[in-house]
Amino acid sequence: ANEASAQPVSPQAAAPPGGYHTLVVSNEGGVFTIRINRPDKKNALTMQTYEELIKALDQASNDKTVVLAAVTGTGDYYSSGNDLSNFANIQPDQIAKMADDARDILIRFVGAFIDFPKPLISLVNGPAVGVMVTTLGLYDAVYATDKATFHTPFSQLGQTPEGCSSYTFPKLMGTGKAAEMLLFNQKISAHEACQRDLVTEVFPDSSFHKEVTARLQRHAKYPVKSMVYAKKLYRDQEREILHKINAQECDRLVERWQSEDCINAIMSFFSKKSKM
Amino acid sequence: ANEASAQPVSPQAAAPPGGYHTLVVSNEGGVFTIRINRPDKKNALTMQTYEELIKALDQASNDKTVVLAAVTGTGDYYSSGNDLSNFANIQPDQIAKMADDARDILIRFVGAFIDFPKPLISLVNGPAVGVMVTTLGLYDAVYATDKATFHTPFSQLGQTPEGCSSYTFPKLMGTGKAAEMLLFNQKISAHEACQRDLVTEVFPDSSFHKEVTARLQRHAKYPVKSMVYAKKLYRDQEREILHKINAQECDRLVERWQSEDCINAIMSFFSKKSKM
Amino acid sequence: ANEASAQPVSPQAAAPPGGYHTLVVSNEGGVFTIRINRPDKKNALTMQTYEELIKALDQASNDKTVVLAAVTGTGDYYSSGNDLSNFANIQPDQIAKMADDARDILIRFVGAFIDFPKPLISLVNGPAVGVMVTTLGLYDAVYATDKATFHTPFSQLGQTPEGCSSYTFPKLMGTGKAAEMLLFNQKISAHEACQRDLVTEVFPDSSFHKEVTARLQRHAKYPVKSMVYAKKLYRDQEREILHKINAQECDRLVERWQSEDCINAIMSFFSKKSKM
């Protein structure tokens, strides 16, 4: 683990700062840090976590003292992605409603990344899975510890890609290497992810927290308008297509989540888990 | 040579399996393998080979027992590309018709790759030339032996790129490295092709056949619908532009094939060959 | 320094060849070389240099003996980019006009690269800064000495990207690595630029001039029509979007050049310079 993981904050705190229960949020010197804080669950995303991440990005966007935002995780994991318990204990007649609700929250979640106007930086402090990998193509920098791994086991779970990865991954690494991850469930290392331009720079785990903190503080001293307008130049070119892809991916997932492929894979997951 | 090349099948066989004369086609465990089987001609593509490849892709597409398809070659070569004998013995007054016919077959051939709905994997077992290189950007994975090379000597032959490479190559490797291949006739190694994201992964030649066979069998066990829908997500984004580029490239070739540049280059090719 | 830098030509020459004062232009064996010739100013671009580069590209485009064009610099530098003296000694009531004039020249300058019909090759003989880096995505090959560096310190100067880099850089190297250069002022080496596909190939400085000269002479012997038509295939796909981005980038710069961010940065630059 790196230094970023030193101080988990209890999600049970009576009055959490900023009203966040699953995140720890701070603003230092223009750097707005959003830390997913469910280390005992490998920072998996519950419905509440999705909502709080949307809220935190909105807060960072509107706070004039914020120059840039960073997303990271508490503990050894960056995030294990969607908390599969979101799918547990669903009655058969509730599956369609669950799928629609999940679609609604996912489309807003990814949309918040597409439209975030300031520089957005991911600090990948450990293994990253699923939607926390697929959305990396929407950040303006991805700094990773050399202990990070990147895994999107969609077809293994009977599902399909989200986070605009069906657009960003082929653009970043070519269709072949993208399909290896998105279709064939390949897990890659931080150095491989950097060669594929999914990660911007890899740091030794021992100095990760210190180096990226210094880096963010330096970035936050540049004129914010120049950075916001530069980002706007490249994001505006793709904003429309990104929202379109986001909707297509979410629509497909509504079908997938109700498919036998997915239901069997989820049941198998919990069955194995209960035997451990 | 690797193990894949061990058993060439005679194209003179009276009743070839599946009715293919220039290919060997098989279906094992959901993996549909299409092997170009003209080892004495370095697996160059005659008009018949183009037609049979279109037919084989169609068969793989419609056969419900097929999960994914792979394309490879018999012997030391993957494919030397278009068989220049397609251009030989053409009377001057037949050149225009030959060019129109070739355009028709090429546009359907490349179109079959664009629209193939299941995962499509290239197993590059040796040197690859021309159209069998340019179409690699349309596969979902390209596994290559470390003895493979990649060469698209278009301007040298007075021709221009096809296979949607004027779109996929700049997207994969940037305009500069794409132009080095497509305009300036650069031949690259498997490792270089992998750095450029044209190849997904490179394997030692000695274990190539064994490793990729295992890989394909593993891929074929994932839920086919998740893979087909994931591919559809990224292919649909580009399907229209790919077909448009394909048509533009083929139209340009109709002009090029009838140009002095091309006719002189082809004559020079056969003149050198007859002196050998 | 490499051999290319051996013979600076005095810009004060009474009747410069071809009427160029800030460039040295030559045509040898179909290779049209445009050499920025202000070595005492690190080949910074004055308004005159921009106009002469537009003129030289136009000349290379229309001269039927020219097969391809190359751009390089005299001396140790490739180019330090926009000459900030373009912004000096401007009276407050002239800033708006200066910004409009600069927009006009920049949009035509970048447009000349977008529309250049023949193969266009950059020979990066040393450090490259600003607009001479951002336009590299519009070349068909970028050959660099291993002593070259690449730097686009836009936000540091209160400015924003030009040269279509807000489009070409994310496409070449992904949003993260592009933002590291375009938003966060990162300077990279020739080898890093090659890994990011911004540079096509890196040569040892000691043999740079000799190797690239031989390379260009070889390229110039291929059929020019095949190269022009191949380039047209990929450039036509993006011509419209490139011109649109160029206009958007220039419009944003008109605002930026008149902003406090930029004025303060320029004043700080000259203040530091006068103290040296």
mmCIF file of C-alpha atoms in Angstrom, chain C residues 63-217:
data_model
loop_
_atom_site.group_PDB
_atom_site.id
_atom_site.type_symbol
_atom_site.label_atom_id
_atom_site.label_comp_id
_atom_site.label_asym_id
_atom_site.label_seq_id
_atom_site.Cartn_x
_atom_site.Cartn_y
_atom_site.Cartn_z
ATOM 1 C CA ASP C 63 6.345 23.271 -58.821
ATOM 2 C CA LYS C 64 5.932 20.123 -60.915
ATOM 3 C CA THR C 65 9.554 19.118 -60.386
ATOM 4 C CA VAL C 66 8.886 18.827 -56.629
ATOM 5 C CA VAL C 67 7.953 15.351 -55.370
ATOM 6 C CA LEU C 68 7.997 16.042 -51.641
ATOM 7 C CA ALA C 69 8.842 18.864 -49.230
ATOM 8 C CA ALA C 70 10.900 18.941 -46.042
ATOM 9 C CA VAL C 71 11.014 21.553 -43.271
ATOM 10 C CA THR C 72 14.054 21.992 -41.013
ATOM 11 C CA GLY C 73 16.080 24.641 -39.180
ATOM 12 C CA THR C 74 19.538 26.179 -39.396
ATOM 13 C CA GLY C 75 21.871 25.549 -36.461
ATOM 14 C CA ASP C 76 21.231 23.858 -33.143
ATOM 15 C CA TYR C 77 17.520 24.615 -32.912
ATOM 16 C CA TYR C 78 14.660 23.343 -35.029
ATOM 17 C CA SER C 79 12.552 26.305 -33.976
ATOM 18 C CA SER C 80 11.690 28.045 -30.725
ATOM 19 C CA GLY C 81 8.189 28.709 -32.066
ATOM 20 C CA ASN C 82 6.374 32.003 -32.194
ATOM 21 C CA ASP C 83 8.795 34.921 -31.740
ATOM 22 C CA LEU C 84 7.424 36.606 -28.616
ATOM 23 C CA SER C 85 8.781 39.896 -29.942
ATOM 24 C CA ASN C 86 5.686 39.683 -32.182
ATOM 25 C CA PHE C 87 3.869 40.651 -28.996
ATOM 26 C CA ALA C 88 6.350 43.294 -27.763
ATOM 27 C CA ASN C 89 5.952 47.045 -28.073
ATOM 28 C CA ILE C 90 2.229 46.779 -28.686
ATOM 29 C CA GLN C 91 0.277 49.779 -27.433
ATOM 30 C CA PRO C 92 -2.791 48.883 -25.331
ATOM 31 C CA ASP C 93 -5.169 50.267 -27.949
ATOM 32 C CA GLN C 94 -3.491 48.124 -30.613
ATOM 33 C CA ILE C 95 -3.841 44.787 -28.831
ATOM 34 C CA ALA C 96 -7.187 43.914 -30.405
ATOM 35 C CA LYS C 97 -5.892 44.628 -33.899
ATOM 36 C CA MET C 98 -2.667 42.725 -33.247
ATOM 37 C CA ALA C 99 -4.712 39.720 -32.075
ATOM 38 C CA ASP C 100 -6.899 39.819 -35.183
ATOM 39 C CA ASP C 101 -3.873 40.084 -37.472
ATOM 40 C CA ALA C 102 -2.117 37.229 -35.690
ATOM 41 C CA ARG C 103 -5.262 35.108 -35.972
ATOM 42 C CA ASP C 104 -5.421 35.760 -39.681
ATOM 43 C CA ILE C 105 -1.829 34.749 -40.295
ATOM 44 C CA LEU C 106 -1.957 31.705 -37.990
ATOM 45 C CA ILE C 107 -5.106 30.317 -39.588
ATOM 46 C CA ARG C 108 -3.556 30.649 -43.053
ATOM 47 C CA PHE C 109 -0.248 29.190 -41.834
ATOM 48 C CA VAL C 110 -1.833 26.068 -40.333
ATOM 49 C CA GLY C 111 -4.213 25.827 -43.286
ATOM 50 C CA ALA C 112 -1.219 25.642 -45.631
ATOM 51 C CA PHE C 113 -0.044 22.515 -43.783
ATOM 52 C CA ILE C 114 -3.513 20.942 -43.819
ATOM 53 C CA ASP C 115 -3.840 21.415 -47.570
ATOM 54 C CA PHE C 116 -0.299 20.662 -48.712
ATOM 55 C CA PRO C 117 -0.912 17.908 -51.274
ATOM 56 C CA LYS C 118 2.486 16.208 -51.508
ATOM 57 C CA PRO C 119 4.365 14.249 -48.860
ATOM 58 C CA LEU C 120 5.527 16.717 -46.197
ATOM 59 C CA ILE C 121 8.394 15.712 -43.937
ATOM 60 C CA SER C 122 9.760 17.414 -40.854
ATOM 61 C CA LEU C 123 13.477 17.105 -40.109
ATOM 62 C CA VAL C 124 13.687 18.040 -36.428
ATOM 63 C CA ASN C 125 17.346 18.962 -36.082
ATOM 64 C CA GLY C 126 17.127 20.189 -32.476
ATOM 65 C CA PRO C 127 14.750 21.550 -29.823
ATOM 66 C CA ALA C 128 11.256 22.360 -31.104
ATOM 67 C CA VAL C 129 8.812 24.646 -29.309
ATOM 68 C CA GLY C 130 5.210 25.766 -29.664
ATOM 69 C CA VAL C 131 3.635 25.991 -33.095
ATOM 70 C CA MET C 132 6.507 24.098 -34.727
ATOM 71 C CA VAL C 133 5.616 21.175 -32.415
ATOM 72 C CA THR C 134 1.843 21.438 -32.635
ATOM 73 C CA THR C 135 1.862 21.342 -36.443
ATOM 74 C CA LEU C 136 3.897 18.101 -36.482
ATOM 75 C CA GLY C 137 0.654 16.103 -36.500
ATOM 76 C CA LEU C 138 0.031 17.498 -39.994
ATOM 77 C CA TYR C 139 3.235 16.124 -41.535
ATOM 78 C CA ASP C 140 3.501 12.762 -43.314
ATOM 79 C CA ALA C 141 6.741 11.878 -41.551
ATOM 80 C CA VAL C 142 8.734 13.418 -38.705
ATOM 81 C CA TYR C 143 12.403 12.443 -38.552
ATOM 82 C CA ALA C 144 14.208 13.695 -35.447
ATOM 83 C CA THR C 145 17.752 13.788 -34.140
ATOM 84 C CA ASP C 146 18.087 12.220 -30.708
ATOM 85 C CA LYS C 147 18.998 15.698 -29.407
ATOM 86 C CA ALA C 148 15.573 17.086 -30.289
ATOM 87 C CA THR C 149 13.086 18.012 -27.584
ATOM 88 C CA PHE C 150 9.412 18.896 -27.899
ATOM 89 C CA HIS C 151 7.756 21.554 -25.761
ATOM 90 C CA THR C 152 4.384 23.324 -25.924
ATOM 91 C CA PRO C 153 4.212 25.603 -22.847
ATOM 92 C CA PHE C 154 0.778 27.050 -23.572
ATOM 93 C CA SER C 155 -0.899 27.288 -20.195
ATOM 94 C CA GLN C 156 2.368 28.550 -18.723
ATOM 95 C CA LEU C 157 2.069 31.498 -21.128
ATOM 96 C CA GLY C 158 -1.679 31.940 -20.537
ATOM 97 C CA GLN C 159 -2.361 30.633 -24.036
ATOM 98 C CA THR C 160 -4.034 27.569 -25.593
ATOM 99 C CA PRO C 161 -3.031 24.981 -28.238
ATOM 100 C CA GLU C 162 -2.887 25.639 -31.997
ATOM 101 C CA GLY C 163 -1.723 23.818 -35.103
ATOM 102 C CA CYS C 164 -4.673 21.397 -34.788
ATOM 103 C CA SER C 165 -2.858 19.817 -31.847
ATOM 104 C CA SER C 166 -6.061 19.747 -29.785
ATOM 105 C CA TYR C 167 -7.186 17.232 -32.406
ATOM 106 C CA THR C 168 -3.979 15.511 -33.565
ATOM 107 C CA PHE C 169 -2.266 15.070 -30.182
ATOM 108 C CA PRO C 170 -5.103 13.182 -28.432
ATOM 109 C CA LYS C 171 -5.444 11.063 -31.562
ATOM 110 C CA LEU C 172 -1.715 10.297 -31.634
ATOM 111 C CA MET C 173 -0.996 9.690 -27.947
ATOM 112 C CA GLY C 174 -4.313 9.597 -26.091
ATOM 113 C CA THR C 175 -5.914 12.377 -24.091
ATOM 114 C CA GLY C 176 -3.712 11.856 -21.032
ATOM 115 C CA LYS C 177 -0.318 12.174 -22.695
ATOM 116 C CA ALA C 178 -1.656 14.951 -24.930
ATOM 117 C CA ALA C 179 -2.917 16.912 -21.916
ATOM 118 C CA GLU C 180 0.434 16.435 -20.197
ATOM 119 C CA MET C 181 1.974 18.419 -23.072
ATOM 120 C CA LEU C 182 -0.861 20.794 -24.014
ATOM 121 C CA LEU C 183 -2.245 21.631 -20.558
ATOM 122 C CA PHE C 184 0.625 20.861 -18.183
ATOM 123 C CA ASN C 185 3.630 22.115 -20.205
ATOM 124 C CA GLN C 186 5.568 18.838 -20.238
ATOM 125 C CA LYS C 187 8.742 18.802 -22.357
ATOM 126 C CA ILE C 188 9.552 15.422 -23.937
ATOM 127 C CA SER C 189 12.563 13.848 -25.635
ATOM 128 C CA ALA C 190 12.770 12.578 -29.202
ATOM 129 C CA HIS C 191 12.455 8.972 -28.027
ATOM 130 C CA GLU C 192 9.380 9.789 -25.939
ATOM 131 C CA ALA C 193 7.902 11.655 -28.910
ATOM 132 C CA CYS C 194 8.519 8.579 -31.061
ATOM 133 C CA GLN C 195 6.794 6.305 -28.530
ATOM 134 C CA ARG C 196 3.856 8.721 -28.709
ATOM 135 C CA ASP C 197 3.826 8.542 -32.549
ATOM 136 C CA LEU C 198 4.483 12.294 -32.787
ATOM 137 C CA VAL C 199 7.899 11.413 -34.247
ATOM 138 C CA THR C 200 8.201 8.717 -36.918
ATOM 139 C CA GLU C 201 11.834 7.784 -36.396
ATOM 140 C CA VAL C 202 14.784 8.952 -34.293
ATOM 141 C CA PHE C 203 18.344 9.125 -35.671
ATOM 142 C CA PRO C 204 21.683 9.595 -33.900
ATOM 143 C CA ASP C 205 22.585 13.272 -34.103
ATOM 144 C CA SER C 206 25.979 12.465 -35.632
ATOM 145 C CA SER C 207 24.454 10.832 -38.709
ATOM 146 C CA PHE C 208 21.091 12.634 -38.786
ATOM 147 C CA HIS C 209 21.715 14.876 -41.776
ATOM 148 C CA LYS C 210 23.292 12.135 -43.885
ATOM 149 C CA GLU C 211 20.639 9.521 -43.101
ATOM 150 C CA VAL C 212 17.597 11.718 -43.629
ATOM 151 C CA THR C 213 19.020 13.171 -46.851
ATOM 152 C CA ALA C 214 19.417 9.654 -48.254
ATOM 153 C CA ARG C 215 15.935 8.758 -47.027
ATOM 154 C CA LEU C 216 14.315 11.745 -48.734
ATOM 155 C CA GLN C 217 16.154 11.098 -51.993
#
